[in-house]
Amino acid sequence: MRLLRVATCNLNQWAMDFDTNLRNVKESITRAKAAGAVVRIGPELELTGYGCEDHFLEQDTTAHAWECLKDILSGDYTNDILCSIGMPIIFKSVRYNCQVFCLNRKIIMIRPKMSLANDGNYREFRWFSAWTYKDELVDFQLPIDVSEVINQETVPFGYGYLQFLDVSLAAETCEELFTANAPRIDLAFSGVEVFMNASGSHHQLRKLNLRIDSIKDATRLCGGVYMYANHQGCDGGRLYYDGCCCIAVNGDVVAQGSQFSLKDVEVLDALIDLDAVSSYRACVSSFREQASHVTKVPCVKVQYKLCQTFRDGMIPTDPVEIMYHCPEEEIAFGPSCWLWDYLRRSRASGFLLPLSGGADSSSVAAIVGCMCQLVIKDIDKGDEQVKADAARIGQYRDGEFPTDSRELAKRLFYTVYMGTENSSEDTRSRAKRLAEEIGSFHFDVPIDSVVSAFLSLFERLTGKRPHYKVDGGSHTENLGLQNIQARIRMVLAFMMASLMPWVHSKSGFYLVLGSSNVDEGLRGYLTKYDCSSADINPIGSVSKQDLRAFLRWAAVNLQYSSLAEVEAAPPTAELEPIRTDYSQLDEVDMGMTYEELSIYGRLRKIFRCGPVSMFQNLCHRWCGRLSPSEVADKVKHFFKYYAINRHKMTVLTPSYHAESYSPEDNRFDLRQFLYNSTWPYQFRKIDQLVQDIDKDGKWVEDRRADSQLRQHGAARPAQGGGMGVVAAGSANPSVGL
């Protein structure tokens, strides 16, 4: 029996912070060795951090990575343990994303990445080239300073595997796990038993099962051991890397790390029976036949033993039940951990949130409250780093640290209800109760006098005073009066964030939190430069429907009971006067429901639908409920206001990325921001399709029975008309321009 103890890890790296990154890498190796592991894999580009982006184009970044590797090799970290360390490397003036295999203070192989991630949030082709040569390993000349320290001039570079005396190992890097013609296939046919994947995979709602299934399938089809390492935390951008390092054997996961954690270093180990891999493969005749005809893969022979033989008390690690969080937990824990990293690394003293008492801002408040709860839990578990960060941010005196989440919230979280004459007592009381439950330092600030001062100034300049629509004003007046309230709140929020610490004799500044959701961003249902314009936004790519579900969950699981009342209230901006016969509602203003917005968003981004293909898709999806002409009106209405408001995405607050149809245009959704909002060609095509369908007769009635079966359980559009809750002409183009 060949027994091999292996270790993988989650590391909370920070792009371009080489001190932090090097310290975490060293700590992970030390812990792996302490557990008895002889193989250790770390995340992709762990020495630099994955999110360096255009810093990868700087020669310094690669040079500093070599300096960090030289530091590791100068010590005893790699003694008796094979370490895979991720870093960028320049070879013949071409930059590659590499795993560097080190053992006993030597570099034994460098494996460049062959399939680069280049969609969604990823732009690896902007900084790296893919290695395309599969037939040979070439010699790489080590930098002189590294060569002198380790007494080694060259190292094999390229695609291949490591053949030890008792085990064979090879690398895959992140994206290569998901490619159709994955490297591991030929490697497995060549006898490779252990695959080491260094990854930089971000969190997205409902995504983890896809990753875990890919890892399980990788070893179920070809047999073998799969070691998966990942980043965990906010490394300086919009993404949260959600860890979940794991080890799989022959289709079973035998070890799984945390998905959401405040830890900087988490190491996972397992004892593997490699003979079980050989037995698994040998019993599959198709594998044997394919392996006997495979093209030879280059290898590096290493005269060293890694395995142990069986002795009493050594039991291979058993499979574990995989832990999946529900979407509500993901919304709670992912943004909470991201906020904590952002807070401690920005050196800010806390957060300030304009808390309206509505679903969005209340969700953000609950996430901050959840963050405080997670901090206290980790302090109770003895995490010294979390304790030190909490004591510094909360400005506790020497030796003191927080022991209660509400106490911590009082020190680092301001909430501000900025009401006007248009605000209701319901939202004011909900905001106050939620602040009390979380423990934030809460303010109730009426801003009518500030609004009035602006309007008086405008009247002196122009001789005119605008009026709301319900008071006889025009649409332009109505929109302008709403916008000024929203923008005053932004200015006040930033003023308080910068000055309230001074008022309370604290050092530093507070970060302003935004609270617009992904659906509002997509529709443009937000005022440009209002409270959506903040420092960061933890819910900017979370849908309204998911937030409502989160509020119900948090009311019970976070013990913020007032959230149940928040969730039950109809969404409203409260920017227009309240009348007995009129109440402003978000879905009425938008001319569409939040449920419809989610459908439009997914079709637009995930399924890559333009106006015409979206119309065709929805004709089938909503067949039997809406006529083709009604569907056409809905699609036109959405694309009209999407085009009008797309410019707002250029100034959207940096948001936690959680949803695959996010309209955020700086990193993820790359489209222009100046459109012809009438979409003349596309809308004319839709009109022609409607006419063609009408010629066929009773299209809706003829297909009603079939559609009800096919669409059972599908999202239901708003009832009562072609444009949803109101006609298109009565909907505001936005809540601000």
XYZ file of C-alpha atoms in Angstrom, residues 173-456:
284
model
C -4.380 25.546 -13.376
C -7.889 26.863 -12.706
C -9.531 27.130 -16.154
C -7.964 23.865 -17.296
C -10.310 22.016 -14.941
C -13.292 23.198 -17.023
C -11.960 22.760 -20.566
C -13.296 20.017 -22.833
C -9.865 18.634 -23.743
C -8.370 18.962 -20.274
C -4.654 18.200 -19.773
C -5.467 15.608 -17.110
C -6.918 13.231 -19.717
C -3.612 12.520 -21.482
C -1.803 12.788 -18.157
C -4.032 10.145 -16.610
C -3.457 7.876 -19.610
C 0.271 8.408 -19.036
C -0.062 7.147 -15.481
C -0.255 10.408 -13.525
C -2.005 9.718 -10.222
C -2.124 13.110 -8.485
C -3.381 16.317 -10.104
C -2.691 19.668 -8.457
C -4.967 22.563 -9.407
C -3.971 26.077 -8.367
C -7.078 28.199 -8.830
C -8.381 31.741 -8.553
C -12.140 31.166 -8.652
C -14.589 33.836 -7.490
C -17.885 33.438 -5.684
C -21.154 33.663 -7.502
C -24.563 32.693 -6.180
C -25.393 29.020 -6.798
C -22.025 28.369 -8.464
C -20.158 26.091 -6.048
C -21.948 22.908 -7.089
C -20.637 23.363 -10.656
C -17.066 23.556 -9.395
C -17.419 20.597 -7.055
C -19.112 18.512 -9.751
C -16.245 19.270 -12.149
C -13.668 18.168 -9.566
C -15.564 14.980 -8.772
C -16.062 14.197 -12.458
C -12.370 14.796 -13.167
C -11.463 11.847 -10.942
C -14.582 9.783 -11.546
C -13.872 9.473 -15.275
C -10.105 9.025 -15.174
C -9.468 8.013 -11.594
C -6.803 9.717 -9.532
C -6.340 12.273 -6.785
C -7.366 15.893 -7.390
C -6.003 18.614 -5.101
C -7.764 21.952 -5.503
C -6.469 25.172 -3.913
C -8.121 28.579 -4.116
C -7.914 32.169 -3.014
C -10.363 33.262 -0.331
C -11.346 36.850 0.384
C -11.231 40.256 -1.281
C -7.829 40.747 -2.900
C -8.486 44.354 -3.865
C -11.373 44.323 -6.335
C -15.026 43.501 -6.857
C -14.585 39.749 -6.646
C -14.761 37.614 -3.532
C -12.770 34.414 -3.896
C -14.698 31.796 -1.991
C -12.054 29.239 -1.126
C -13.561 25.795 -0.727
C -10.241 24.044 -1.289
C -10.774 20.314 -1.524
C -9.251 16.925 -2.195
C -11.060 14.311 -4.298
C -10.200 10.658 -4.913
C -11.815 8.498 -7.595
C -14.964 10.612 -7.719
C -15.355 11.180 -3.968
C -14.476 14.334 -2.037
C -12.447 13.342 1.027
C -11.737 16.858 2.353
C -13.460 20.223 1.888
C -12.383 23.612 3.224
C -14.608 26.529 4.134
C -16.314 28.592 1.464
C -16.650 31.776 3.546
C -14.134 32.570 6.260
C -12.278 35.469 7.858
C -9.092 33.376 8.192
C -6.008 34.399 6.242
C -4.718 30.833 6.009
C -6.627 27.557 5.979
C -4.813 24.275 5.314
C -6.535 21.000 4.522
C -4.795 17.619 4.469
C -5.722 14.032 3.651
C -4.048 10.637 3.607
C -4.499 8.960 0.228
C -4.136 5.311 -0.793
C -2.573 5.504 -4.256
C -3.043 1.798 -4.863
C -6.787 2.504 -4.797
C -6.218 4.775 -7.811
C -4.411 2.027 -9.711
C -7.133 -0.461 -8.852
C -9.893 1.961 -9.892
C -8.333 2.537 -13.297
C -7.384 -1.055 -13.942
C -10.949 -2.284 -13.549
C -12.260 -0.077 -16.395
C -11.567 -1.746 -19.726
C -12.179 1.392 -21.806
C -9.611 3.297 -19.744
C -7.058 0.526 -20.232
C -7.586 0.487 -23.999
C -7.372 4.255 -24.415
C -4.324 4.491 -22.165
C -2.505 1.916 -24.277
C -2.706 4.137 -27.394
C -2.078 7.580 -25.882
C 0.625 9.964 -27.069
C 3.550 10.106 -24.703
C 3.666 13.111 -22.356
C 7.062 14.560 -21.333
C 8.113 14.016 -17.729
C 10.736 15.062 -15.217
C 12.194 12.170 -13.241
C 12.854 12.893 -9.584
C 14.964 10.427 -7.593
C 12.999 10.838 -4.410
C 10.279 8.981 -2.522
C 7.143 10.735 -1.280
C 4.951 7.822 -0.175
C 4.816 5.884 3.056
C 4.100 2.200 3.426
C 1.244 0.936 5.527
C 1.681 0.709 9.246
C -0.719 0.425 12.166
C -2.861 3.498 12.737
C -2.528 4.900 9.205
C -6.016 5.009 7.746
C -6.774 6.687 4.399
C -9.139 9.626 4.702
C -12.789 8.703 4.172
C -15.169 10.615 1.867
C -17.056 13.526 3.416
C -20.491 14.981 2.794
C -20.130 18.143 0.754
C -21.297 21.336 2.421
C -23.383 23.674 0.274
C -24.801 26.966 1.499
C -28.265 28.033 0.425
C -28.400 31.293 -1.607
C -29.603 33.241 1.436
C -26.537 32.114 3.394
C -24.293 32.980 0.459
C -25.713 36.530 0.427
C -25.105 36.779 4.164
C -21.602 35.334 4.389
C -19.937 36.223 1.076
C -20.478 40.008 1.159
C -19.830 40.006 4.935
C -16.360 38.519 4.479
C -15.709 40.817 1.518
C -16.685 43.872 3.591
C -14.424 42.783 6.452
C -11.422 42.447 4.150
C -12.164 45.785 2.518
C -12.571 47.466 5.900
C -9.382 46.166 7.469
C -7.240 46.626 4.368
C -8.463 50.127 3.530
C -7.537 51.207 7.090
C -10.985 52.760 7.454
C -12.631 53.001 10.873
C -16.044 51.678 9.880
C -19.048 52.007 7.601
C -21.810 54.563 7.157
C -25.077 53.523 5.533
C -28.020 55.710 4.476
C -30.724 53.436 5.939
C -34.131 54.107 4.394
C -36.070 51.271 5.991
C -36.551 49.644 2.579
C -35.471 46.203 1.444
C -32.171 47.168 -0.186
C -30.586 49.330 2.503
C -31.941 47.007 5.197
C -30.226 44.098 3.442
C -26.936 45.979 3.500
C -27.393 46.771 7.185
C -28.095 43.098 7.914
C -24.949 42.073 6.019
C -22.854 44.443 8.144
C -24.542 43.006 11.235
C -23.697 39.511 9.989
C -20.091 40.633 9.506
C -19.942 41.716 13.144
C -21.378 38.367 14.231
C -18.745 36.487 12.197
C -15.971 38.576 13.746
C -17.143 37.776 17.270
C -17.424 34.058 16.451
C -13.841 33.961 15.173
C -12.597 35.874 18.197
C -14.339 33.321 20.422
C -12.541 30.576 18.464
C -9.206 32.212 19.261
C -8.275 33.730 15.893
C -5.600 36.245 16.881
C -5.538 38.026 13.505
C -9.271 38.705 13.605
C -8.986 39.826 17.224
C -6.163 42.231 16.389
C -8.011 43.669 13.378
C -11.227 44.109 15.371
C -9.394 45.817 18.242
C -7.654 48.206 15.829
C -10.741 49.060 13.771
C -12.959 49.422 16.837
C -10.208 51.478 18.517
C -10.222 49.444 21.710
C -7.616 50.223 24.323
C -4.622 48.003 24.995
C -5.653 44.467 25.786
C -9.343 45.078 25.107
C -11.302 43.527 22.260
C -14.973 43.167 21.309
C -17.009 40.387 22.894
C -20.464 41.191 21.506
C -21.562 41.874 17.922
C -23.826 44.786 18.901
C -21.014 46.381 20.864
C -18.717 46.047 17.856
C -21.381 47.467 15.529
C -21.782 50.503 17.770
C -18.099 51.289 17.240
C -17.809 50.752 13.502
C -21.250 51.217 11.950
C -23.255 54.430 11.509
C -26.763 54.285 10.045
C -28.566 57.447 8.943
C -32.261 57.837 8.137
C -32.514 60.974 6.006
C -36.227 61.692 5.889
C -38.265 64.321 4.101
C -41.905 65.296 4.121
C -42.389 62.464 1.619
C -41.079 59.824 4.024
C -43.498 57.655 5.956
C -43.501 56.854 9.637
C -43.368 53.177 8.726
C -39.957 53.369 7.067
C -38.617 55.634 9.805
C -39.639 53.215 12.551
C -38.368 50.176 10.617
C -34.957 51.796 10.163
C -34.761 52.656 13.852
C -35.742 49.152 15.019
C -33.293 47.450 12.682
C -30.480 49.746 13.825
C -31.253 48.834 17.435
C -31.210 45.109 16.642
C -27.866 45.357 14.854
C -26.381 47.813 17.346
C -25.377 50.574 14.942
C -25.002 54.216 15.967
C -28.202 55.550 14.415
C -29.185 59.052 13.317
C -32.587 60.338 12.226
C -31.851 63.421 10.126
C -34.659 65.462 8.488
C -33.384 67.111 5.294
C -36.432 69.190 4.285
C -34.674 72.429 5.174
C -31.759 71.568 2.889
C -34.116 70.650 0.041
C -36.023 73.880 0.583
C -32.796 75.902 0.492
C -31.886 74.442 -2.884
C -35.357 75.105 -4.282
C -35.312 78.669 -2.980
